[in-house]
Amino acid sequence: MSALYPEIEPYDHGLLDTGDGNLIYWEACGNPAGRPALVLHGGPGSGCSTAARHYFDPDAYRIILFDQRNCGRSLPSAADPETDLSLNTTWHLVADIERLRACLGIDTWLLFGNSWGSTLALAYGETHPDHVAAIVLSGVTTTRRSEIDWLYRGMAPLFPEEWHCFRQAVPPGSQGRDEDMVAAYHRLLNDPDPETRLKAARDWHDWEAASILLADPQGRPRRWADPAYLLTRARIITHYFTHSAWLEDGQLLKNTARLTGIPGILLQGRFDIEAPLVTAWELARAWPQSELSIIPHAAHSTANPDMSAAIVTATDRFRDFPQK
């Protein structure tokens, strides 16, 4: 089993001006002359985590992390109700990644994406395949309508008490509790009343916690104690999912031919309830240069020791891979 690499601090960081009022926080760790690797965080809206630095050999990799639009240390923050999210879409993020690559003088890089980050990695890779050397994905998602519906309706029979609370938290009204839950919470998270917004953010994360606590008895992520973090993340997630992430349904699976020649490793927990195995299996069948590894005792979290070890093993495999 591969151990995580030691804790490291960035040797460089900055704010990338996108030219449309957004500033994207980025940081670089490891070896400035090493193989470039880009970390794409989940959520959407979760922000990058220091834990992701541990997945790469710091002597071999130039590790780039960034906070996607309106979350983490990027500005303006989605926690502010005045922040306009209309310029925050999948395709804005793809353009941000390409702008960051050019700004840092990188030709090709390895992409690592977890959960929503796997969707974003596929979207970028299919748009800019010439700049992708390899891809490692965990907790694989493609953000199809069926995947969104599973998260906010399909899982209900597995967690009946939590689902009841999730629905009851939506005030009865013209649509009320019969409304699509993503749309209902999107409305509440953009309500003029700050208490309504905060309650909706907490209720949203209470529902997410149902599946997290099943897989990780240690509890909720520490960042969830911050109300601003909850508001940011929930507002961005509902913004993306009400718009189906600006993807045609099944688009990323249909366009895997654009990844031809790019090697990939797909890591999926057997007990991943949030992102069931079927999506990773379908992606592996559609992308011949990828290989699927099922982690027997893991779920969705990268904090699982078996999953984190599998990620390190995957990045180690590409460490000495010939440059594209």
PDB file of C-alpha atoms in Angstrom:
ATOM      1  CA  MET A   1       0.000   0.000   0.000  1.00  0.00           C
ATOM      2  CA  SER A   2       1.386   3.441  -0.979  1.00  0.00           C
ATOM      3  CA  ALA A   3       1.661   5.951   1.860  1.00  0.00           C
ATOM      4  CA  LEU A   4       0.688   9.575   1.455  1.00  0.00           C
ATOM      5  CA  TYR A   5       3.529  11.966   0.725  1.00  0.00           C
ATOM      6  CA  PRO A   6       4.600  14.360   3.527  1.00  0.00           C
ATOM      7  CA  GLU A   7       2.921  17.677   4.199  1.00  0.00           C
ATOM      8  CA  ILE A   8       4.252  20.496   2.025  1.00  0.00           C
ATOM      9  CA  GLU A   9       3.579  24.211   1.623  1.00  0.00           C
ATOM     10  CA  PRO A  10       3.209  26.145  -1.631  1.00  0.00           C
ATOM     11  CA  TYR A  11       6.305  27.720  -3.094  1.00  0.00           C
ATOM     12  CA  ASP A  12       4.177  30.103  -5.159  1.00  0.00           C
ATOM     13  CA  HIS A  13       0.587  31.353  -5.297  1.00  0.00           C
ATOM     14  CA  GLY A  14      -1.468  34.109  -6.838  1.00  0.00           C
ATOM     15  CA  LEU A  15      -4.790  35.411  -8.110  1.00  0.00           C
ATOM     16  CA  LEU A  16      -5.535  34.903 -11.799  1.00  0.00           C
ATOM     17  CA  ASP A  17      -7.609  37.726 -13.290  1.00  0.00           C
ATOM     18  CA  THR A  18     -10.155  36.205 -15.666  1.00  0.00           C
ATOM     19  CA  GLY A  19     -11.043  39.570 -17.188  1.00  0.00           C
ATOM     20  CA  ASP A  20     -14.736  39.374 -16.240  1.00  0.00           C
ATOM     21  CA  GLY A  21     -14.597  40.436 -12.597  1.00  0.00           C
ATOM     22  CA  ASN A  22     -13.391  37.113 -11.171  1.00  0.00           C
ATOM     23  CA  LEU A  23     -10.066  36.408  -9.458  1.00  0.00           C
ATOM     24  CA  ILE A  24      -9.019  32.753  -9.260  1.00  0.00           C
ATOM     25  CA  TYR A  25      -6.762  31.686  -6.398  1.00  0.00           C
ATOM     26  CA  TRP A  26      -4.036  29.213  -7.383  1.00  0.00           C
ATOM     27  CA  GLU A  27      -1.001  27.716  -5.686  1.00  0.00           C
ATOM     28  CA  ALA A  28       1.987  25.624  -6.721  1.00  0.00           C
ATOM     29  CA  CYS A  29       3.725  22.982  -4.560  1.00  0.00           C
ATOM     30  CA  GLY A  30       6.499  20.454  -4.987  1.00  0.00           C
ATOM     31  CA  ASN A  31       9.248  20.685  -7.589  1.00  0.00           C
ATOM     32  CA  PRO A  32       9.083  23.824  -9.796  1.00  0.00           C
ATOM     33  CA  ALA A  33      10.866  21.842 -12.522  1.00  0.00           C
ATOM     34  CA  GLY A  34       8.773  18.711 -12.052  1.00  0.00           C
ATOM     35  CA  ARG A  35       5.999  17.174 -14.134  1.00  0.00           C
ATOM     36  CA  PRO A  36       2.959  19.499 -13.961  1.00  0.00           C
ATOM     37  CA  ALA A  37      -0.150  18.079 -12.288  1.00  0.00           C
ATOM     38  CA  LEU A  38      -3.444  19.912 -11.815  1.00  0.00           C
ATOM     39  CA  VAL A  39      -5.864  19.147  -8.957  1.00  0.00           C
ATOM     40  CA  LEU A  40      -9.567  19.709  -9.677  1.00  0.00           C
ATOM     41  CA  HIS A  41     -11.614  19.819  -6.491  1.00  0.00           C
ATOM     42  CA  GLY A  42     -15.140  18.596  -5.971  1.00  0.00           C
ATOM     43  CA  GLY A  43     -18.447  20.151  -5.089  1.00  0.00           C
ATOM     44  CA  PRO A  44     -18.774  22.083  -7.263  1.00  0.00           C
ATOM     45  CA  GLY A  45     -17.839  24.826  -4.827  1.00  0.00           C
ATOM     46  CA  SER A  46     -15.899  22.820  -2.238  1.00  0.00           C
ATOM     47  CA  GLY A  47     -12.607  24.636  -2.786  1.00  0.00           C
ATOM     48  CA  CYS A  48      -9.185  23.010  -2.918  1.00  0.00           C
ATOM     49  CA  SER A  49      -7.918  21.112   0.100  1.00  0.00           C
ATOM     50  CA  THR A  50      -4.403  20.829   1.470  1.00  0.00           C
ATOM     51  CA  ALA A  51      -4.950  17.054   1.617  1.00  0.00           C
ATOM     52  CA  ALA A  52      -4.659  16.860  -2.181  1.00  0.00           C
ATOM     53  CA  ARG A  53      -1.019  17.948  -1.976  1.00  0.00           C
ATOM     54  CA  HIS A  54      -0.187  14.593  -0.371  1.00  0.00           C
ATOM     55  CA  TYR A  55      -1.168  12.550  -3.443  1.00  0.00           C
ATOM     56  CA  PHE A  56       1.904  13.496  -5.503  1.00  0.00           C
ATOM     57  CA  ASP A  57       5.631  12.866  -5.137  1.00  0.00           C
ATOM     58  CA  PRO A  58       6.842  16.415  -4.360  1.00  0.00           C
ATOM     59  CA  ASP A  59      10.265  15.672  -5.822  1.00  0.00           C
ATOM     60  CA  ALA A  60       8.776  14.633  -9.152  1.00  0.00           C
ATOM     61  CA  TYR A  61       5.662  16.798  -9.553  1.00  0.00           C
ATOM     62  CA  ARG A  62       4.888  20.480  -9.922  1.00  0.00           C
ATOM     63  CA  ILE A  63       1.502  20.353  -8.174  1.00  0.00           C
ATOM     64  CA  ILE A  64      -1.017  23.052  -9.113  1.00  0.00           C
ATOM     65  CA  LEU A  65      -4.201  23.567  -7.106  1.00  0.00           C
ATOM     66  CA  PHE A  66      -6.841  26.256  -7.556  1.00  0.00           C
ATOM     67  CA  ASP A  67     -10.175  27.314  -6.122  1.00  0.00           C
ATOM     68  CA  GLN A  68     -12.838  27.259  -8.814  1.00  0.00           C
ATOM     69  CA  ARG A  69     -14.891  30.402  -9.374  1.00  0.00           C
ATOM     70  CA  ASN A  70     -16.549  32.044  -6.359  1.00  0.00           C
ATOM     71  CA  CYS A  71     -15.341  29.517  -3.767  1.00  0.00           C
ATOM     72  CA  GLY A  72     -12.392  29.058  -1.440  1.00  0.00           C
ATOM     73  CA  ARG A  73     -10.021  32.002  -1.761  1.00  0.00           C
ATOM     74  CA  SER A  74     -11.268  32.997  -5.217  1.00  0.00           C
ATOM     75  CA  LEU A  75     -13.179  36.265  -5.447  1.00  0.00           C
ATOM     76  CA  PRO A  76     -15.943  37.309  -5.242  1.00  0.00           C
ATOM     77  CA  SER A  77     -17.390  34.683  -2.907  1.00  0.00           C
ATOM     78  CA  ALA A  78     -20.703  32.958  -3.552  1.00  0.00           C
ATOM     79  CA  ALA A  79     -21.429  33.360   0.169  1.00  0.00           C
ATOM     80  CA  ASP A  80     -22.232  37.001  -0.660  1.00  0.00           C
ATOM     81  CA  PRO A  81     -25.784  37.065  -2.086  1.00  0.00           C
ATOM     82  CA  GLU A  82     -24.758  39.969  -4.307  1.00  0.00           C
ATOM     83  CA  THR A  83     -22.254  37.771  -6.144  1.00  0.00           C
ATOM     84  CA  ASP A  84     -23.603  37.088  -9.622  1.00  0.00           C
ATOM     85  CA  LEU A  85     -23.108  33.424 -10.539  1.00  0.00           C
ATOM     86  CA  SER A  86     -24.160  33.813 -14.169  1.00  0.00           C
ATOM     87  CA  LEU A  87     -20.471  33.851 -15.145  1.00  0.00           C
ATOM     88  CA  ASN A  88     -19.801  30.623 -13.258  1.00  0.00           C
ATOM     89  CA  THR A  89     -20.457  27.642 -15.539  1.00  0.00           C
ATOM     90  CA  THR A  90     -18.602  24.493 -16.517  1.00  0.00           C
ATOM     91  CA  TRP A  91     -17.322  26.235 -19.611  1.00  0.00           C
ATOM     92  CA  HIS A  92     -16.103  29.255 -17.669  1.00  0.00           C
ATOM     93  CA  LEU A  93     -14.132  26.834 -15.499  1.00  0.00           C
ATOM     94  CA  VAL A  94     -12.688  25.064 -18.545  1.00  0.00           C
ATOM     95  CA  ALA A  95     -11.571  28.462 -19.867  1.00  0.00           C
ATOM     96  CA  ASP A  96     -10.070  29.313 -16.457  1.00  0.00           C
ATOM     97  CA  ILE A  97      -8.023  26.105 -16.487  1.00  0.00           C
ATOM     98  CA  GLU A  98      -6.703  26.870 -19.948  1.00  0.00           C
ATOM     99  CA  ARG A  99      -5.901  30.459 -18.943  1.00  0.00           C
ATOM    100  CA  LEU A 100      -4.061  29.195 -15.859  1.00  0.00           C
ATOM    101  CA  ARG A 101      -2.073  26.686 -17.955  1.00  0.00           C
ATOM    102  CA  ALA A 102      -0.929  29.449 -20.312  1.00  0.00           C
ATOM    103  CA  CYS A 103      -0.165  31.822 -17.433  1.00  0.00           C
ATOM    104  CA  LEU A 104       2.071  29.222 -15.754  1.00  0.00           C
ATOM    105  CA  GLY A 105       3.834  28.305 -19.005  1.00  0.00           C
ATOM    106  CA  ILE A 106       2.752  24.670 -18.929  1.00  0.00           C
ATOM    107  CA  ASP A 107       2.480  22.627 -22.130  1.00  0.00           C
ATOM    108  CA  THR A 108       0.822  19.428 -20.887  1.00  0.00           C
ATOM    109  CA  TRP A 109      -0.216  18.334 -17.426  1.00  0.00           C
ATOM    110  CA  LEU A 110      -1.663  15.395 -15.575  1.00  0.00           C
ATOM    111  CA  LEU A 111      -5.206  15.997 -14.348  1.00  0.00           C
ATOM    112  CA  PHE A 112      -6.469  14.657 -11.040  1.00  0.00           C
ATOM    113  CA  GLY A 113     -10.162  15.131 -10.306  1.00  0.00           C
ATOM    114  CA  ASN A 114     -12.329  13.786  -7.519  1.00  0.00           C
ATOM    115  CA  SER A 115     -16.162  13.690  -7.610  1.00  0.00           C
ATOM    116  CA  TRP A 116     -17.311  16.864  -9.427  1.00  0.00           C
ATOM    117  CA  GLY A 117     -13.639  17.365 -10.254  1.00  0.00           C
ATOM    118  CA  SER A 118     -13.813  14.242 -12.430  1.00  0.00           C
ATOM    119  CA  THR A 119     -16.619  15.846 -14.469  1.00  0.00           C
ATOM    120  CA  LEU A 120     -14.534  18.985 -14.881  1.00  0.00           C
ATOM    121  CA  ALA A 121     -11.416  16.983 -15.820  1.00  0.00           C
ATOM    122  CA  LEU A 122     -13.356  15.195 -18.557  1.00  0.00           C
ATOM    123  CA  ALA A 123     -14.848  18.451 -19.837  1.00  0.00           C
ATOM    124  CA  TYR A 124     -11.401  20.069 -20.013  1.00  0.00           C
ATOM    125  CA  GLY A 125      -9.727  16.968 -21.435  1.00  0.00           C
ATOM    126  CA  GLU A 126     -12.289  16.624 -24.208  1.00  0.00           C
ATOM    127  CA  THR A 127     -11.949  20.330 -25.043  1.00  0.00           C
ATOM    128  CA  HIS A 128      -8.146  20.597 -24.854  1.00  0.00           C
ATOM    129  CA  PRO A 129      -6.787  17.044 -25.326  1.00  0.00           C
ATOM    130  CA  ASP A 130      -3.448  18.295 -26.691  1.00  0.00           C
ATOM    131  CA  HIS A 131      -2.616  19.728 -23.282  1.00  0.00           C
ATOM    132  CA  VAL A 132      -3.452  16.628 -21.241  1.00  0.00           C
ATOM    133  CA  ALA A 133      -0.737  14.043 -20.574  1.00  0.00           C
ATOM    134  CA  ALA A 134      -2.793  11.677 -18.382  1.00  0.00           C
ATOM    135  CA  ILE A 135      -5.896  11.671 -16.175  1.00  0.00           C
ATOM    136  CA  VAL A 136      -6.567  10.170 -12.726  1.00  0.00           C
ATOM    137  CA  LEU A 137     -10.172  10.246 -11.511  1.00  0.00           C
ATOM    138  CA  SER A 138     -11.744   9.104  -8.246  1.00  0.00           C
ATOM    139  CA  GLY A 139     -15.402   9.030  -7.259  1.00  0.00           C
ATOM    140  CA  VAL A 140     -16.219   9.278 -10.951  1.00  0.00           C
ATOM    141  CA  THR A 141     -19.116  11.489 -12.033  1.00  0.00           C
ATOM    142  CA  THR A 142     -20.217  12.915 -15.371  1.00  0.00           C
ATOM    143  CA  THR A 143     -23.094  15.021 -13.941  1.00  0.00           C
ATOM    144  CA  ARG A 144     -25.786  13.500 -16.103  1.00  0.00           C
ATOM    145  CA  ARG A 145     -29.377  14.242 -15.169  1.00  0.00           C
ATOM    146  CA  SER A 146     -29.724  10.677 -13.866  1.00  0.00           C
ATOM    147  CA  GLU A 147     -26.747  11.208 -11.529  1.00  0.00           C
ATOM    148  CA  ILE A 148     -28.224  14.443 -10.140  1.00  0.00           C
ATOM    149  CA  ASP A 149     -31.627  12.811  -9.696  1.00  0.00           C
ATOM    150  CA  TRP A 150     -30.002   9.926  -7.836  1.00  0.00           C
ATOM    151  CA  LEU A 151     -28.382  12.297  -5.338  1.00  0.00           C
ATOM    152  CA  TYR A 152     -31.508  14.299  -4.597  1.00  0.00           C
ATOM    153  CA  ARG A 153     -34.269  11.735  -5.027  1.00  0.00           C
ATOM    154  CA  GLY A 154     -32.984   8.259  -5.835  1.00  0.00           C
ATOM    155  CA  MET A 155     -31.116   7.820  -2.550  1.00  0.00           C
ATOM    156  CA  ALA A 156     -34.226   8.649  -0.523  1.00  0.00           C
ATOM    157  CA  PRO A 157     -35.190   5.007   0.261  1.00  0.00           C
ATOM    158  CA  LEU A 158     -31.729   4.442   1.744  1.00  0.00           C
ATOM    159  CA  PHE A 159     -32.099   7.328   4.210  1.00  0.00           C
ATOM    160  CA  PRO A 160     -35.835   7.769   4.848  1.00  0.00           C
ATOM    161  CA  GLU A 161     -35.519   9.830   8.029  1.00  0.00           C
ATOM    162  CA  GLU A 162     -32.944  12.202   6.550  1.00  0.00           C
ATOM    163  CA  TRP A 163     -34.966  12.489   3.318  1.00  0.00           C
ATOM    164  CA  HIS A 164     -38.081  13.365   5.324  1.00  0.00           C
ATOM    165  CA  CYS A 165     -36.168  16.158   7.086  1.00  0.00           C
ATOM    166  CA  PHE A 166     -34.690  17.372   3.788  1.00  0.00           C
ATOM    167  CA  ARG A 167     -38.174  17.678   2.248  1.00  0.00           C
ATOM    168  CA  GLN A 168     -39.841  19.078   5.354  1.00  0.00           C
ATOM    169  CA  ALA A 169     -37.277  21.882   5.441  1.00  0.00           C
ATOM    170  CA  VAL A 170     -38.820  23.256   2.225  1.00  0.00           C
ATOM    171  CA  PRO A 171     -41.749  25.509   3.190  1.00  0.00           C
ATOM    172  CA  PRO A 172     -45.101  24.383   1.777  1.00  0.00           C
ATOM    173  CA  GLY A 173     -46.388  26.637  -0.962  1.00  0.00           C
ATOM    174  CA  SER A 174     -47.383  26.791  -4.597  1.00  0.00           C
ATOM    175  CA  GLN A 175     -44.760  24.172  -5.431  1.00  0.00           C
ATOM    176  CA  GLY A 176     -43.296  23.500  -1.997  1.00  0.00           C
ATOM    177  CA  ARG A 177     -42.362  19.956  -1.117  1.00  0.00           C
ATOM    178  CA  ASP A 178     -43.530  18.541  -4.433  1.00  0.00           C
ATOM    179  CA  GLU A 179     -40.951  20.696  -6.185  1.00  0.00           C
ATOM    180  CA  ASP A 180     -37.668  19.261  -7.425  1.00  0.00           C
ATOM    181  CA  MET A 181     -35.381  19.466  -4.395  1.00  0.00           C
ATOM    182  CA  VAL A 182     -32.448  21.030  -6.247  1.00  0.00           C
ATOM    183  CA  ALA A 183     -34.708  23.756  -7.634  1.00  0.00           C
ATOM    184  CA  ALA A 184     -36.367  24.281  -4.240  1.00  0.00           C
ATOM    185  CA  TYR A 185     -33.059  24.726  -2.433  1.00  0.00           C
ATOM    186  CA  HIS A 186     -31.672  26.883  -5.219  1.00  0.00           C
ATOM    187  CA  ARG A 187     -34.608  29.223  -4.614  1.00  0.00           C
ATOM    188  CA  LEU A 188     -34.116  29.218  -0.832  1.00  0.00           C
ATOM    189  CA  LEU A 189     -30.374  29.798  -1.117  1.00  0.00           C
ATOM    190  CA  ASN A 190     -31.049  32.923  -3.152  1.00  0.00           C
ATOM    191  CA  ASP A 191     -33.781  34.241  -0.850  1.00  0.00           C
ATOM    192  CA  PRO A 192     -33.449  37.883   0.289  1.00  0.00           C
ATOM    193  CA  ASP A 193     -33.578  36.818   3.959  1.00  0.00           C
ATOM    194  CA  PRO A 194     -30.117  35.840   5.328  1.00  0.00           C
ATOM    195  CA  GLU A 195     -31.594  33.437   7.907  1.00  0.00           C
ATOM    196  CA  THR A 196     -33.525  31.623   5.177  1.00  0.00           C
ATOM    197  CA  ARG A 197     -30.340  31.256   3.128  1.00  0.00           C
ATOM    198  CA  LEU A 198     -28.289  29.957   6.059  1.00  0.00           C
ATOM    199  CA  LYS A 199     -30.961  27.490   7.150  1.00  0.00           C
ATOM    200  CA  ALA A 200     -31.203  26.165   3.586  1.00  0.00           C
ATOM    201  CA  ALA A 201     -27.419  25.747   3.427  1.00  0.00           C
ATOM    202  CA  ARG A 202     -27.411  23.796   6.684  1.00  0.00           C
ATOM    203  CA  ASP A 203     -30.378  21.639   5.660  1.00  0.00           C
ATOM    204  CA  TRP A 204     -28.727  20.913   2.313  1.00  0.00           C
ATOM    205  CA  HIS A 205     -25.576  19.699   4.026  1.00  0.00           C
ATOM    206  CA  ASP A 206     -27.565  17.677   6.564  1.00  0.00           C
ATOM    207  CA  TRP A 207     -28.882  15.635   3.645  1.00  0.00           C
ATOM    208  CA  GLU A 208     -25.395  15.212   2.177  1.00  0.00           C
ATOM    209  CA  ALA A 209     -24.148  14.115   5.600  1.00  0.00           C
ATOM    210  CA  ALA A 210     -26.417  11.070   5.534  1.00  0.00           C
ATOM    211  CA  SER A 211     -24.260   9.235   2.992  1.00  0.00           C
ATOM    212  CA  ILE A 212     -20.994  10.733   4.263  1.00  0.00           C
ATOM    213  CA  LEU A 213     -21.518   9.516   7.823  1.00  0.00           C
ATOM    214  CA  LEU A 214     -22.377   6.043   6.573  1.00  0.00           C
ATOM    215  CA  ALA A 215     -18.961   5.771   4.930  1.00  0.00           C
ATOM    216  CA  ASP A 216     -16.931   7.872   7.374  1.00  0.00           C
ATOM    217  CA  PRO A 217     -17.994   7.557  11.020  1.00  0.00           C
ATOM    218  CA  GLN A 218     -15.407  10.203  11.970  1.00  0.00           C
ATOM    219  CA  GLY A 219     -17.984  12.823  11.061  1.00  0.00           C
ATOM    220  CA  ARG A 220     -18.526  15.743   8.756  1.00  0.00           C
ATOM    221  CA  PRO A 221     -15.639  17.568   7.112  1.00  0.00           C
ATOM    222  CA  ARG A 222     -14.239  20.225   9.436  1.00  0.00           C
ATOM    223  CA  ARG A 223     -14.868  22.948   6.873  1.00  0.00           C
ATOM    224  CA  TRP A 224     -18.597  22.379   7.286  1.00  0.00           C
ATOM    225  CA  ALA A 225     -18.478  24.181  10.641  1.00  0.00           C
ATOM    226  CA  ASP A 226     -18.078  27.482   8.789  1.00  0.00           C
ATOM    227  CA  PRO A 227     -21.448  29.047   7.805  1.00  0.00           C
ATOM    228  CA  ALA A 228     -19.835  30.987   4.948  1.00  0.00           C
ATOM    229  CA  TYR A 229     -18.439  27.744   3.564  1.00  0.00           C
ATOM    230  CA  LEU A 230     -21.862  26.075   3.707  1.00  0.00           C
ATOM    231  CA  LEU A 231     -23.479  29.023   1.913  1.00  0.00           C
ATOM    232  CA  THR A 232     -20.790  29.111  -0.755  1.00  0.00           C
ATOM    233  CA  ARG A 233     -20.858  25.418  -1.479  1.00  0.00           C
ATOM    234  CA  ALA A 234     -24.633  24.929  -1.424  1.00  0.00           C
ATOM    235  CA  ARG A 235     -25.282  27.981  -3.566  1.00  0.00           C
ATOM    236  CA  ILE A 236     -22.773  26.890  -6.216  1.00  0.00           C
ATOM    237  CA  ILE A 237     -23.923  23.252  -6.234  1.00  0.00           C
ATOM    238  CA  THR A 238     -27.576  24.165  -6.720  1.00  0.00           C
ATOM    239  CA  HIS A 239     -26.611  26.726  -9.365  1.00  0.00           C
ATOM    240  CA  TYR A 240     -24.791  24.023 -11.326  1.00  0.00           C
ATOM    241  CA  PHE A 241     -27.282  21.234 -10.846  1.00  0.00           C
ATOM    242  CA  THR A 242     -30.352  23.305 -11.758  1.00  0.00           C
ATOM    243  CA  HIS A 243     -28.609  23.889 -15.091  1.00  0.00           C
ATOM    244  CA  SER A 244     -27.381  20.285 -15.514  1.00  0.00           C
ATOM    245  CA  ALA A 245     -23.858  21.735 -15.410  1.00  0.00           C
ATOM    246  CA  TRP A 246     -24.440  23.244 -18.880  1.00  0.00           C
ATOM    247  CA  LEU A 247     -23.833  19.812 -20.408  1.00  0.00           C
ATOM    248  CA  GLU A 248     -26.008  17.971 -22.880  1.00  0.00           C
ATOM    249  CA  ASP A 249     -27.185  14.828 -21.144  1.00  0.00           C
ATOM    250  CA  GLY A 250     -24.502  12.160 -21.517  1.00  0.00           C
ATOM    251  CA  GLN A 251     -22.228  14.578 -23.379  1.00  0.00           C
ATOM    252  CA  LEU A 252     -18.986  13.581 -21.671  1.00  0.00           C
ATOM    253  CA  LEU A 253     -19.525   9.862 -22.267  1.00  0.00           C
ATOM    254  CA  LYS A 254     -20.481  10.471 -25.900  1.00  0.00           C
ATOM    255  CA  ASN A 255     -17.328  12.511 -26.558  1.00  0.00           C
ATOM    256  CA  THR A 256     -14.716  10.156 -25.089  1.00  0.00           C
ATOM    257  CA  ALA A 257     -13.209   9.651 -28.558  1.00  0.00           C
ATOM    258  CA  ARG A 258     -11.609  13.053 -27.992  1.00  0.00           C
ATOM    259  CA  LEU A 259      -9.538  11.442 -25.222  1.00  0.00           C
ATOM    260  CA  THR A 260      -7.961   8.952 -27.622  1.00  0.00           C
ATOM    261  CA  GLY A 261      -4.275   8.555 -26.803  1.00  0.00           C
ATOM    262  CA  ILE A 262      -4.631   9.916 -23.269  1.00  0.00           C
ATOM    263  CA  PRO A 263      -4.099   7.252 -20.572  1.00  0.00           C
ATOM    264  CA  GLY A 264      -6.442   7.297 -17.606  1.00  0.00           C
ATOM    265  CA  ILE A 265      -6.934   5.551 -14.283  1.00  0.00           C
ATOM    266  CA  LEU A 266     -10.435   5.457 -12.784  1.00  0.00           C
ATOM    267  CA  LEU A 267     -10.647   4.731  -9.053  1.00  0.00           C
ATOM    268  CA  GLN A 268     -14.041   3.835  -7.663  1.00  0.00           C
ATOM    269  CA  GLY A 269     -15.117   2.725  -4.210  1.00  0.00           C
ATOM    270  CA  ARG A 270     -17.297  -0.381  -4.270  1.00  0.00           C
ATOM    271  CA  PHE A 271     -19.527   1.210  -1.600  1.00  0.00           C
ATOM    272  CA  ASP A 272     -19.710   4.667  -3.156  1.00  0.00           C
ATOM    273  CA  ILE A 273     -23.370   5.599  -2.704  1.00  0.00           C
ATOM    274  CA  GLU A 274     -23.043   9.188  -3.940  1.00  0.00           C
ATOM    275  CA  ALA A 275     -21.427   8.191  -7.236  1.00  0.00           C
ATOM    276  CA  PRO A 276     -22.483   4.597  -7.951  1.00  0.00           C
ATOM    277  CA  LEU A 277     -19.992   2.373  -9.764  1.00  0.00           C
ATOM    278  CA  VAL A 278     -22.023   2.222 -12.978  1.00  0.00           C
ATOM    279  CA  THR A 279     -20.770   5.634 -14.164  1.00  0.00           C
ATOM    280  CA  ALA A 280     -17.098   4.693 -13.829  1.00  0.00           C
ATOM    281  CA  TRP A 281     -17.820   1.348 -15.517  1.00  0.00           C
ATOM    282  CA  GLU A 282     -19.550   3.056 -18.466  1.00  0.00           C
ATOM    283  CA  LEU A 283     -16.700   5.544 -18.784  1.00  0.00           C
ATOM    284  CA  ALA A 284     -14.085   2.769 -18.796  1.00  0.00           C
ATOM    285  CA  ARG A 285     -15.966   0.977 -21.585  1.00  0.00           C
ATOM    286  CA  ALA A 286     -16.206   4.171 -23.635  1.00  0.00           C
ATOM    287  CA  TRP A 287     -12.558   5.216 -23.125  1.00  0.00           C
ATOM    288  CA  PRO A 288     -10.244   2.372 -24.224  1.00  0.00           C
ATOM    289  CA  GLN A 289      -7.049   3.980 -22.873  1.00  0.00           C
ATOM    290  CA  SER A 290      -8.480   4.049 -19.340  1.00  0.00           C
ATOM    291  CA  GLU A 291      -8.425   1.339 -16.713  1.00  0.00           C
ATOM    292  CA  LEU A 292     -10.920   0.941 -13.906  1.00  0.00           C
ATOM    293  CA  SER A 293      -9.787  -0.042 -10.427  1.00  0.00           C
ATOM    294  CA  ILE A 294     -12.517  -0.870  -7.901  1.00  0.00           C
ATOM    295  CA  ILE A 295     -11.495  -0.248  -4.284  1.00  0.00           C
ATOM    296  CA  PRO A 296     -13.307  -2.980  -2.291  1.00  0.00           C
ATOM    297  CA  HIS A 297     -13.825  -1.250   1.067  1.00  0.00           C
ATOM    298  CA  ALA A 298     -13.972   2.403  -0.024  1.00  0.00           C
ATOM    299  CA  ALA A 299     -16.896   4.733  -0.596  1.00  0.00           C
ATOM    300  CA  HIS A 300     -16.871   8.286  -2.006  1.00  0.00           C
ATOM    301  CA  SER A 301     -14.364   9.906   0.325  1.00  0.00           C
ATOM    302  CA  THR A 302     -10.703  10.252  -0.649  1.00  0.00           C
ATOM    303  CA  ALA A 303      -9.925  10.211   3.083  1.00  0.00           C
ATOM    304  CA  ASN A 304     -10.468   6.445   3.081  1.00  0.00           C
ATOM    305  CA  PRO A 305      -6.948   4.957   3.473  1.00  0.00           C
ATOM    306  CA  ASP A 306      -7.442   2.452   0.653  1.00  0.00           C
ATOM    307  CA  MET A 307      -8.681   5.144  -1.719  1.00  0.00           C
ATOM    308  CA  SER A 308      -5.926   7.624  -0.859  1.00  0.00           C
ATOM    309  CA  ALA A 309      -3.337   4.852  -1.303  1.00  0.00           C
ATOM    310  CA  ALA A 310      -4.824   4.022  -4.715  1.00  0.00           C
ATOM    311  CA  ILE A 311      -4.572   7.671  -5.767  1.00  0.00           C
ATOM    312  CA  VAL A 312      -0.898   7.803  -4.767  1.00  0.00           C
ATOM    313  CA  THR A 313      -0.228   4.546  -6.638  1.00  0.00           C
ATOM    314  CA  ALA A 314      -1.873   6.037  -9.736  1.00  0.00           C
ATOM    315  CA  THR A 315       0.102   9.285  -9.656  1.00  0.00           C
ATOM    316  CA  ASP A 316       3.301   7.312  -9.031  1.00  0.00           C
ATOM    317  CA  ARG A 317       2.612   5.280 -12.168  1.00  0.00           C
ATOM    318  CA  PHE A 318       2.464   8.451 -14.267  1.00  0.00           C
ATOM    319  CA  ARG A 319       5.433  10.056 -12.491  1.00  0.00           C
ATOM    320  CA  ASP A 320       7.939   8.636 -14.971  1.00  0.00           C
ATOM    321  CA  PHE A 321       5.502   8.268 -17.882  1.00  0.00           C
ATOM    322  CA  PRO A 322       6.982   9.635 -21.149  1.00  0.00           C
ATOM    323  CA  GLN A 323       5.913  13.211 -21.804  1.00  0.00           C
ATOM    324  CA  LYS A 324       3.271  13.543 -24.495  1.00  0.00           C
TER     325      LYS A 324
END
